[in-house]
């Protein structure tokens, strides 16, 4: 007999997989010239950010679901603004890639996320260059190269956009750890959206004004309110589903669900978008990259276990009590705060500006 708590965990994982896959496929359908034909990725991203920020404002200021954090100008300028800038960049580049390459190939390129995060962590001094991790990064990169070589509809521009977005997201994750640790700031998904979404919207306004507004004035762009509303609603729901998944499962479960989601998404994309063709080299290269990712995940999880202090259980219990204020059940883990950057890589998704609690990072991770 499966317990109620385990059933809820599986339900949250299923919701996360469906929403994550749905947002990616929905974005591709909206942006693709062959389908809905709204080839304005910055505009679409700004719609998402504006909608998310508005919902967060009402939840905090009007309905008072959660209290706002003490945000000073110094913290906003030194933490929120740079994190928002790289978050906006990652969404801009990632969504633009849909115009040039298939969803399946994008998912294969996303196997580079651990490589990008490791490189940025080493450059920022939050991780050390280790031989075992370096060899895993080489294996992942080798697999992605093979997969790219086997891509029939390979497009340099789309690949550059996607890889640039991956590195921008990796830098955002590392900066989140570095900057928020120094300030001791704890944000839940609602307050994250409240502060980050408007700032990201403003960062996107400049490239939108220069690149997409002139196109909107001279071309006939169709705008369907319900299409964009439902698309933004799915993106917002994805944020909360990720929060629920992190709160109820461990890093290994999240990563397994992520791998399962990637394979499902690759298969679904070839059905929904018939122009997407997967070759044997695509599959072989992606399988090699996943082997490297799995080994990397194992090594990082092993590092986290070995770095836990004797007082970690006490800290975790404290975090669980505090997380209940934000709607997590008493049997949940420590929410966002209990996961470090290497664990957050497993659930990096479009429209998901989750910020880990600095308190959790400090209590669960060994400083480099």
PDB file of C-alpha atoms in Angstrom, residues 85-348:
ATOM      1  CA  UNK A  85      20.115  40.554 -15.369  1.00  0.00           C
ATOM      2  CA  UNK A  86      21.504  37.072 -15.939  1.00  0.00           C
ATOM      3  CA  UNK A  87      18.082  35.496 -15.433  1.00  0.00           C
ATOM      4  CA  UNK A  88      16.607  37.775 -18.098  1.00  0.00           C
ATOM      5  CA  UNK A  89      19.523  36.985 -20.410  1.00  0.00           C
ATOM      6  CA  UNK A  90      19.128  33.235 -19.981  1.00  0.00           C
ATOM      7  CA  UNK A  91      15.412  33.423 -20.813  1.00  0.00           C
ATOM      8  CA  UNK A  92      15.980  35.733 -23.758  1.00  0.00           C
ATOM      9  CA  UNK A  93      18.664  33.545 -25.347  1.00  0.00           C
ATOM     10  CA  UNK A  94      16.918  30.290 -24.471  1.00  0.00           C
ATOM     11  CA  UNK A  95      13.574  31.349 -25.956  1.00  0.00           C
ATOM     12  CA  UNK A  96      15.264  32.776 -29.060  1.00  0.00           C
ATOM     13  CA  UNK A  97      16.835  29.378 -29.717  1.00  0.00           C
ATOM     14  CA  UNK A  98      13.332  27.976 -30.380  1.00  0.00           C
ATOM     15  CA  UNK A  99      13.260  29.992 -33.601  1.00  0.00           C
ATOM     16  CA  UNK A 100      16.239  28.122 -35.032  1.00  0.00           C
ATOM     17  CA  UNK A 101      16.559  24.612 -33.554  1.00  0.00           C
ATOM     18  CA  UNK A 102      14.251  21.822 -32.453  1.00  0.00           C
ATOM     19  CA  UNK A 103      13.036  21.161 -28.924  1.00  0.00           C
ATOM     20  CA  UNK A 104      14.751  17.755 -28.973  1.00  0.00           C
ATOM     21  CA  UNK A 105      18.136  19.238 -29.849  1.00  0.00           C
ATOM     22  CA  UNK A 106      17.682  22.002 -27.249  1.00  0.00           C
ATOM     23  CA  UNK A 107      17.148  19.355 -24.559  1.00  0.00           C
ATOM     24  CA  UNK A 108      20.315  17.587 -25.690  1.00  0.00           C
ATOM     25  CA  UNK A 109      22.284  20.822 -25.465  1.00  0.00           C
ATOM     26  CA  UNK A 110      20.946  21.363 -21.945  1.00  0.00           C
ATOM     27  CA  UNK A 111      23.075  18.423 -20.841  1.00  0.00           C
ATOM     28  CA  UNK A 112      25.846  21.052 -20.820  1.00  0.00           C
ATOM     29  CA  UNK A 113      24.292  22.696 -17.744  1.00  0.00           C
ATOM     30  CA  UNK A 114      26.575  20.900 -15.230  1.00  0.00           C
ATOM     31  CA  UNK A 115      29.587  21.826 -17.357  1.00  0.00           C
ATOM     32  CA  UNK A 116      28.577  25.489 -17.439  1.00  0.00           C
ATOM     33  CA  UNK A 117      27.843  25.581 -13.711  1.00  0.00           C
ATOM     34  CA  UNK A 118      31.122  23.873 -12.832  1.00  0.00           C
ATOM     35  CA  UNK A 119      33.099  26.286 -15.022  1.00  0.00           C
ATOM     36  CA  UNK A 120      31.380  29.336 -13.526  1.00  0.00           C
ATOM     37  CA  UNK A 121      31.740  28.013  -9.973  1.00  0.00           C
ATOM     38  CA  UNK A 122      35.481  27.510 -10.479  1.00  0.00           C
ATOM     39  CA  UNK A 123      35.873  30.975 -12.013  1.00  0.00           C
ATOM     40  CA  UNK A 124      33.913  32.562  -9.147  1.00  0.00           C
ATOM     41  CA  UNK A 125      35.842  30.615  -6.513  1.00  0.00           C
ATOM     42  CA  UNK A 126      32.905  28.654  -5.099  1.00  0.00           C
ATOM     43  CA  UNK A 127      34.256  25.312  -6.308  1.00  0.00           C
ATOM     44  CA  UNK A 128      37.693  23.833  -6.865  1.00  0.00           C
ATOM     45  CA  UNK A 129      39.051  22.350 -10.062  1.00  0.00           C
ATOM     46  CA  UNK A 130      39.100  18.596  -9.444  1.00  0.00           C
ATOM     47  CA  UNK A 131      40.303  15.871 -11.752  1.00  0.00           C
ATOM     48  CA  UNK A 132      37.249  13.614 -11.303  1.00  0.00           C
ATOM     49  CA  UNK A 133      34.755  16.396 -11.997  1.00  0.00           C
ATOM     50  CA  UNK A 134      36.839  17.693 -14.884  1.00  0.00           C
ATOM     51  CA  UNK A 135      36.843  14.264 -16.558  1.00  0.00           C
ATOM     52  CA  UNK A 136      33.052  14.102 -16.177  1.00  0.00           C
ATOM     53  CA  UNK A 137      32.763  17.500 -17.811  1.00  0.00           C
ATOM     54  CA  UNK A 138      34.899  16.279 -20.712  1.00  0.00           C
ATOM     55  CA  UNK A 139      32.621  13.232 -21.102  1.00  0.00           C
ATOM     56  CA  UNK A 140      29.474  15.392 -21.091  1.00  0.00           C
ATOM     57  CA  UNK A 141      30.975  17.794 -23.616  1.00  0.00           C
ATOM     58  CA  UNK A 142      32.087  14.908 -25.836  1.00  0.00           C
ATOM     59  CA  UNK A 143      28.560  13.488 -25.832  1.00  0.00           C
ATOM     60  CA  UNK A 144      27.025  16.853 -26.715  1.00  0.00           C
ATOM     61  CA  UNK A 145      29.516  17.273 -29.587  1.00  0.00           C
ATOM     62  CA  UNK A 146      28.531  13.866 -30.996  1.00  0.00           C
ATOM     63  CA  UNK A 147      24.846  14.712 -30.617  1.00  0.00           C
ATOM     64  CA  UNK A 148      25.412  18.038 -32.394  1.00  0.00           C
ATOM     65  CA  UNK A 149      27.313  16.316 -35.196  1.00  0.00           C
ATOM     66  CA  UNK A 150      24.359  13.989 -35.697  1.00  0.00           C
ATOM     67  CA  UNK A 151      21.820  16.824 -35.829  1.00  0.00           C
ATOM     68  CA  UNK A 152      20.370  16.940 -39.352  1.00  0.00           C
ATOM     69  CA  UNK A 153      18.959  20.461 -39.026  1.00  0.00           C
ATOM     70  CA  UNK A 154      21.956  21.881 -37.184  1.00  0.00           C
ATOM     71  CA  UNK A 155      21.864  25.659 -36.970  1.00  0.00           C
ATOM     72  CA  UNK A 156      24.869  27.614 -35.680  1.00  0.00           C
ATOM     73  CA  UNK A 157      22.873  30.677 -34.632  1.00  0.00           C
ATOM     74  CA  UNK A 158      20.338  28.679 -32.628  1.00  0.00           C
ATOM     75  CA  UNK A 159      23.070  26.596 -30.995  1.00  0.00           C
ATOM     76  CA  UNK A 160      25.005  29.718 -29.986  1.00  0.00           C
ATOM     77  CA  UNK A 161      21.856  31.270 -28.510  1.00  0.00           C
ATOM     78  CA  UNK A 162      21.071  28.136 -26.492  1.00  0.00           C
ATOM     79  CA  UNK A 163      24.626  27.613 -25.188  1.00  0.00           C
ATOM     80  CA  UNK A 164      24.883  31.301 -24.271  1.00  0.00           C
ATOM     81  CA  UNK A 165      21.606  31.008 -22.371  1.00  0.00           C
ATOM     82  CA  UNK A 166      22.920  27.952 -20.528  1.00  0.00           C
ATOM     83  CA  UNK A 167      26.054  29.779 -19.391  1.00  0.00           C
ATOM     84  CA  UNK A 168      24.004  32.839 -18.380  1.00  0.00           C
ATOM     85  CA  UNK A 169      21.785  30.602 -16.253  1.00  0.00           C
ATOM     86  CA  UNK A 170      24.822  28.893 -14.738  1.00  0.00           C
ATOM     87  CA  UNK A 171      26.294  32.245 -13.789  1.00  0.00           C
ATOM     88  CA  UNK A 172      22.972  33.247 -12.261  1.00  0.00           C
ATOM     89  CA  UNK A 173      22.979  30.137 -10.083  1.00  0.00           C
ATOM     90  CA  UNK A 174      26.538  30.745  -8.910  1.00  0.00           C
ATOM     91  CA  UNK A 175      25.882  34.436  -8.247  1.00  0.00           C
ATOM     92  CA  UNK A 176      22.779  33.495  -6.300  1.00  0.00           C
ATOM     93  CA  UNK A 177      24.901  31.353  -4.015  1.00  0.00           C
ATOM     94  CA  UNK A 178      27.738  33.858  -3.682  1.00  0.00           C
ATOM     95  CA  UNK A 179      25.684  37.041  -3.277  1.00  0.00           C
ATOM     96  CA  UNK A 180      22.856  35.776  -1.105  1.00  0.00           C
ATOM     97  CA  UNK A 181      25.202  33.938   1.235  1.00  0.00           C
ATOM     98  CA  UNK A 182      26.898  37.219   2.044  1.00  0.00           C
ATOM     99  CA  UNK A 183      23.604  38.969   2.806  1.00  0.00           C
ATOM    100  CA  UNK A 184      21.875  36.081   4.579  1.00  0.00           C
ATOM    101  CA  UNK A 185      18.756  36.700   2.498  1.00  0.00           C
ATOM    102  CA  UNK A 186      15.992  34.097   2.298  1.00  0.00           C
ATOM    103  CA  UNK A 187      13.433  34.282  -0.507  1.00  0.00           C
ATOM    104  CA  UNK A 188      10.566  31.899  -1.244  1.00  0.00           C
ATOM    105  CA  UNK A 189       9.113  31.534  -4.773  1.00  0.00           C
ATOM    106  CA  UNK A 190       6.575  34.340  -4.305  1.00  0.00           C
ATOM    107  CA  UNK A 191       9.050  36.874  -2.963  1.00  0.00           C
ATOM    108  CA  UNK A 192      11.563  35.748  -5.609  1.00  0.00           C
ATOM    109  CA  UNK A 193       9.074  36.619  -8.339  1.00  0.00           C
ATOM    110  CA  UNK A 194       8.085  39.818  -6.526  1.00  0.00           C
ATOM    111  CA  UNK A 195      11.628  41.194  -6.655  1.00  0.00           C
ATOM    112  CA  UNK A 196      13.174  39.470  -9.679  1.00  0.00           C
ATOM    113  CA  UNK A 197      10.360  39.478 -12.264  1.00  0.00           C
ATOM    114  CA  UNK A 198       9.932  43.294 -12.462  1.00  0.00           C
ATOM    115  CA  UNK A 199      13.684  43.815 -12.583  1.00  0.00           C
ATOM    116  CA  UNK A 200      14.052  41.199 -15.336  1.00  0.00           C
ATOM    117  CA  UNK A 201      11.208  42.903 -17.213  1.00  0.00           C
ATOM    118  CA  UNK A 202      13.127  46.190 -17.165  1.00  0.00           C
ATOM    119  CA  UNK A 203      16.332  44.530 -18.351  1.00  0.00           C
ATOM    120  CA  UNK A 204      14.449  42.980 -21.261  1.00  0.00           C
ATOM    121  CA  UNK A 205      12.856  46.303 -22.219  1.00  0.00           C
ATOM    122  CA  UNK A 206      16.069  47.645 -23.796  1.00  0.00           C
ATOM    123  CA  UNK A 207      16.654  44.769 -26.275  1.00  0.00           C
ATOM    124  CA  UNK A 208      12.903  44.640 -26.913  1.00  0.00           C
ATOM    125  CA  UNK A 209      12.823  48.341 -27.799  1.00  0.00           C
ATOM    126  CA  UNK A 210      15.806  47.983 -30.124  1.00  0.00           C
ATOM    127  CA  UNK A 211      15.112  44.596 -31.711  1.00  0.00           C
ATOM    128  CA  UNK A 212      11.427  43.693 -31.561  1.00  0.00           C
ATOM    129  CA  UNK A 213       9.369  46.856 -31.254  1.00  0.00           C
ATOM    130  CA  UNK A 214      10.317  48.015 -34.793  1.00  0.00           C
ATOM    131  CA  UNK A 215       9.253  44.603 -36.160  1.00  0.00           C
ATOM    132  CA  UNK A 216       5.912  44.808 -34.354  1.00  0.00           C
ATOM    133  CA  UNK A 217       5.199  48.172 -35.975  1.00  0.00           C
ATOM    134  CA  UNK A 218       5.820  47.056 -39.562  1.00  0.00           C
ATOM    135  CA  UNK A 219       4.565  43.464 -39.547  1.00  0.00           C
ATOM    136  CA  UNK A 220       1.200  41.904 -38.836  1.00  0.00           C
ATOM    137  CA  UNK A 221       1.657  40.117 -35.507  1.00  0.00           C
ATOM    138  CA  UNK A 222      -1.356  38.225 -34.227  1.00  0.00           C
ATOM    139  CA  UNK A 223      -2.142  38.598 -30.530  1.00  0.00           C
ATOM    140  CA  UNK A 224      -4.551  36.219 -28.845  1.00  0.00           C
ATOM    141  CA  UNK A 225      -5.206  37.136 -25.191  1.00  0.00           C
ATOM    142  CA  UNK A 226      -6.140  33.627 -24.082  1.00  0.00           C
ATOM    143  CA  UNK A 227      -3.094  32.065 -25.737  1.00  0.00           C
ATOM    144  CA  UNK A 228      -0.695  34.393 -23.944  1.00  0.00           C
ATOM    145  CA  UNK A 229      -2.613  34.298 -20.664  1.00  0.00           C
ATOM    146  CA  UNK A 230      -2.609  30.496 -20.538  1.00  0.00           C
ATOM    147  CA  UNK A 231       1.059  30.420 -21.578  1.00  0.00           C
ATOM    148  CA  UNK A 232       2.047  32.827 -18.792  1.00  0.00           C
ATOM    149  CA  UNK A 233      -0.144  30.941 -16.305  1.00  0.00           C
ATOM    150  CA  UNK A 234       1.633  27.665 -17.129  1.00  0.00           C
ATOM    151  CA  UNK A 235       5.007  29.348 -16.648  1.00  0.00           C
ATOM    152  CA  UNK A 236       3.904  30.698 -13.253  1.00  0.00           C
ATOM    153  CA  UNK A 237       2.523  27.317 -12.179  1.00  0.00           C
ATOM    154  CA  UNK A 238       5.859  25.732 -13.087  1.00  0.00           C
ATOM    155  CA  UNK A 239       7.589  27.884 -10.462  1.00  0.00           C
ATOM    156  CA  UNK A 240       5.322  26.635  -7.696  1.00  0.00           C
ATOM    157  CA  UNK A 241       5.484  23.009  -8.847  1.00  0.00           C
ATOM    158  CA  UNK A 242       9.286  23.145  -8.651  1.00  0.00           C
ATOM    159  CA  UNK A 243       9.037  24.534  -5.118  1.00  0.00           C
ATOM    160  CA  UNK A 244       6.729  21.688  -4.088  1.00  0.00           C
ATOM    161  CA  UNK A 245       9.016  19.081  -5.677  1.00  0.00           C
ATOM    162  CA  UNK A 246      12.106  20.458  -3.943  1.00  0.00           C
ATOM    163  CA  UNK A 247      10.249  20.492  -0.647  1.00  0.00           C
ATOM    164  CA  UNK A 248       9.226  16.836  -0.813  1.00  0.00           C
ATOM    165  CA  UNK A 249      12.068  15.008  -2.523  1.00  0.00           C
ATOM    166  CA  UNK A 250      15.819  14.673  -2.416  1.00  0.00           C
ATOM    167  CA  UNK A 251      18.355  15.684  -5.038  1.00  0.00           C
ATOM    168  CA  UNK A 252      18.591  12.171  -6.506  1.00  0.00           C
ATOM    169  CA  UNK A 253      14.826  11.912  -7.033  1.00  0.00           C
ATOM    170  CA  UNK A 254      14.716  15.358  -8.624  1.00  0.00           C
ATOM    171  CA  UNK A 255      17.515  14.459 -11.018  1.00  0.00           C
ATOM    172  CA  UNK A 256      15.907  11.150 -11.989  1.00  0.00           C
ATOM    173  CA  UNK A 257      12.650  12.999 -12.649  1.00  0.00           C
ATOM    174  CA  UNK A 258      14.577  15.541 -14.713  1.00  0.00           C
ATOM    175  CA  UNK A 259      16.162  12.853 -16.877  1.00  0.00           C
ATOM    176  CA  UNK A 260      12.777  11.163 -17.331  1.00  0.00           C
ATOM    177  CA  UNK A 261      11.255  14.511 -18.275  1.00  0.00           C
ATOM    178  CA  UNK A 262      13.978  15.144 -20.866  1.00  0.00           C
ATOM    179  CA  UNK A 263      13.428  11.797 -22.605  1.00  0.00           C
ATOM    180  CA  UNK A 264       9.629  12.275 -22.555  1.00  0.00           C
ATOM    181  CA  UNK A 265      10.039  15.780 -23.930  1.00  0.00           C
ATOM    182  CA  UNK A 266      12.349  14.641 -26.716  1.00  0.00           C
ATOM    183  CA  UNK A 267       9.870  11.926 -27.715  1.00  0.00           C
ATOM    184  CA  UNK A 268       6.838  14.241 -27.502  1.00  0.00           C
ATOM    185  CA  UNK A 269       8.532  16.976 -29.528  1.00  0.00           C
ATOM    186  CA  UNK A 270       9.055  14.632 -32.458  1.00  0.00           C
ATOM    187  CA  UNK A 271       5.323  13.808 -32.421  1.00  0.00           C
ATOM    188  CA  UNK A 272       4.026  17.361 -31.987  1.00  0.00           C
ATOM    189  CA  UNK A 273       6.602  18.913 -34.315  1.00  0.00           C
ATOM    190  CA  UNK A 274       7.112  16.412 -37.179  1.00  0.00           C
ATOM    191  CA  UNK A 275       9.988  18.458 -38.628  1.00  0.00           C
ATOM    192  CA  UNK A 276      12.087  17.384 -35.629  1.00  0.00           C
ATOM    193  CA  UNK A 277      14.146  14.373 -36.682  1.00  0.00           C
ATOM    194  CA  UNK A 278      16.238  12.381 -34.214  1.00  0.00           C
ATOM    195  CA  UNK A 279      19.177  10.419 -35.601  1.00  0.00           C
ATOM    196  CA  UNK A 280      21.117   7.537 -34.080  1.00  0.00           C
ATOM    197  CA  UNK A 281      24.068   9.863 -33.466  1.00  0.00           C
ATOM    198  CA  UNK A 282      21.734  12.199 -31.547  1.00  0.00           C
ATOM    199  CA  UNK A 283      20.699   9.380 -29.243  1.00  0.00           C
ATOM    200  CA  UNK A 284      24.231   7.975 -28.811  1.00  0.00           C
ATOM    201  CA  UNK A 285      25.699  11.405 -28.082  1.00  0.00           C
ATOM    202  CA  UNK A 286      22.941  12.300 -25.629  1.00  0.00           C
ATOM    203  CA  UNK A 287      23.313   8.934 -23.862  1.00  0.00           C
ATOM    204  CA  UNK A 288      27.071   9.548 -23.456  1.00  0.00           C
ATOM    205  CA  UNK A 289      26.397  13.043 -22.102  1.00  0.00           C
ATOM    206  CA  UNK A 290      23.819  11.665 -19.643  1.00  0.00           C
ATOM    207  CA  UNK A 291      26.356   9.127 -18.358  1.00  0.00           C
ATOM    208  CA  UNK A 292      28.660  12.016 -17.527  1.00  0.00           C
ATOM    209  CA  UNK A 293      25.798  13.958 -15.929  1.00  0.00           C
ATOM    210  CA  UNK A 294      24.787  10.978 -13.782  1.00  0.00           C
ATOM    211  CA  UNK A 295      28.364  10.505 -12.579  1.00  0.00           C
ATOM    212  CA  UNK A 296      28.653  14.242 -11.877  1.00  0.00           C
ATOM    213  CA  UNK A 297      25.413  14.149  -9.875  1.00  0.00           C
ATOM    214  CA  UNK A 298      26.714  11.201  -7.860  1.00  0.00           C
ATOM    215  CA  UNK A 299      29.990  12.953  -7.037  1.00  0.00           C
ATOM    216  CA  UNK A 300      28.256  16.181  -6.032  1.00  0.00           C
ATOM    217  CA  UNK A 301      25.707  14.332  -3.885  1.00  0.00           C
ATOM    218  CA  UNK A 302      28.572  12.467  -2.230  1.00  0.00           C
ATOM    219  CA  UNK A 303      30.292  15.798  -1.515  1.00  0.00           C
ATOM    220  CA  UNK A 304      27.141  17.189   0.098  1.00  0.00           C
ATOM    221  CA  UNK A 305      26.724  14.132   2.332  1.00  0.00           C
ATOM    222  CA  UNK A 306      30.333  14.258   3.462  1.00  0.00           C
ATOM    223  CA  UNK A 307      30.154  17.996   4.169  1.00  0.00           C
ATOM    224  CA  UNK A 308      27.098  17.812   6.421  1.00  0.00           C
ATOM    225  CA  UNK A 309      27.966  18.792   9.958  1.00  0.00           C
ATOM    226  CA  UNK A 310      26.667  17.012  13.100  1.00  0.00           C
ATOM    227  CA  UNK A 311      24.264  19.905  13.574  1.00  0.00           C
ATOM    228  CA  UNK A 312      22.762  19.572  10.124  1.00  0.00           C
ATOM    229  CA  UNK A 313      19.734  17.675  11.392  1.00  0.00           C
ATOM    230  CA  UNK A 314      18.989  20.436  13.873  1.00  0.00           C
ATOM    231  CA  UNK A 315      19.326  23.100  11.184  1.00  0.00           C
ATOM    232  CA  UNK A 316      17.116  21.068   8.852  1.00  0.00           C
ATOM    233  CA  UNK A 317      14.394  20.805  11.499  1.00  0.00           C
ATOM    234  CA  UNK A 318      14.537  24.569  11.997  1.00  0.00           C
ATOM    235  CA  UNK A 319      14.262  25.140   8.277  1.00  0.00           C
ATOM    236  CA  UNK A 320      11.295  22.788   8.057  1.00  0.00           C
ATOM    237  CA  UNK A 321       9.471  24.838  10.693  1.00  0.00           C
ATOM    238  CA  UNK A 322      10.151  28.050   8.829  1.00  0.00           C
ATOM    239  CA  UNK A 323       9.150  26.529   5.473  1.00  0.00           C
ATOM    240  CA  UNK A 324       5.696  25.721   6.847  1.00  0.00           C
ATOM    241  CA  UNK A 325       4.993  29.450   6.781  1.00  0.00           C
ATOM    242  CA  UNK A 326       5.070  29.212   3.001  1.00  0.00           C
ATOM    243  CA  UNK A 327       2.630  26.361   2.591  1.00  0.00           C
ATOM    244  CA  UNK A 328       4.976  23.367   2.850  1.00  0.00           C
ATOM    245  CA  UNK A 329       3.695  20.421   4.756  1.00  0.00           C
ATOM    246  CA  UNK A 330       5.289  19.327   8.015  1.00  0.00           C
ATOM    247  CA  UNK A 331       6.864  16.297   6.384  1.00  0.00           C
ATOM    248  CA  UNK A 332       8.570  18.315   3.680  1.00  0.00           C
ATOM    249  CA  UNK A 333      12.288  18.944   3.525  1.00  0.00           C
ATOM    250  CA  UNK A 334      13.793  22.379   3.892  1.00  0.00           C
ATOM    251  CA  UNK A 335      12.331  23.743   0.679  1.00  0.00           C
ATOM    252  CA  UNK A 336      14.565  25.850  -1.480  1.00  0.00           C
ATOM    253  CA  UNK A 337      16.831  26.626   1.390  1.00  0.00           C
ATOM    254  CA  UNK A 338      18.014  23.062   1.786  1.00  0.00           C
ATOM    255  CA  UNK A 339      19.475  22.677  -1.682  1.00  0.00           C
ATOM    256  CA  UNK A 340      22.757  24.032  -2.894  1.00  0.00           C
ATOM    257  CA  UNK A 341      23.551  25.238  -6.365  1.00  0.00           C
ATOM    258  CA  UNK A 342      24.612  21.837  -7.661  1.00  0.00           C
ATOM    259  CA  UNK A 343      21.192  20.444  -6.696  1.00  0.00           C
ATOM    260  CA  UNK A 344      19.346  23.356  -8.238  1.00  0.00           C
ATOM    261  CA  UNK A 345      20.926  22.494 -11.599  1.00  0.00           C
ATOM    262  CA  UNK A 346      18.655  19.471 -11.714  1.00  0.00           C
ATOM    263  CA  UNK A 347      15.520  21.597 -11.862  1.00  0.00           C
ATOM    264  CA  UNK A 348      16.662  24.508 -13.974  1.00  0.00           C
TER     265      UNK A 348
END
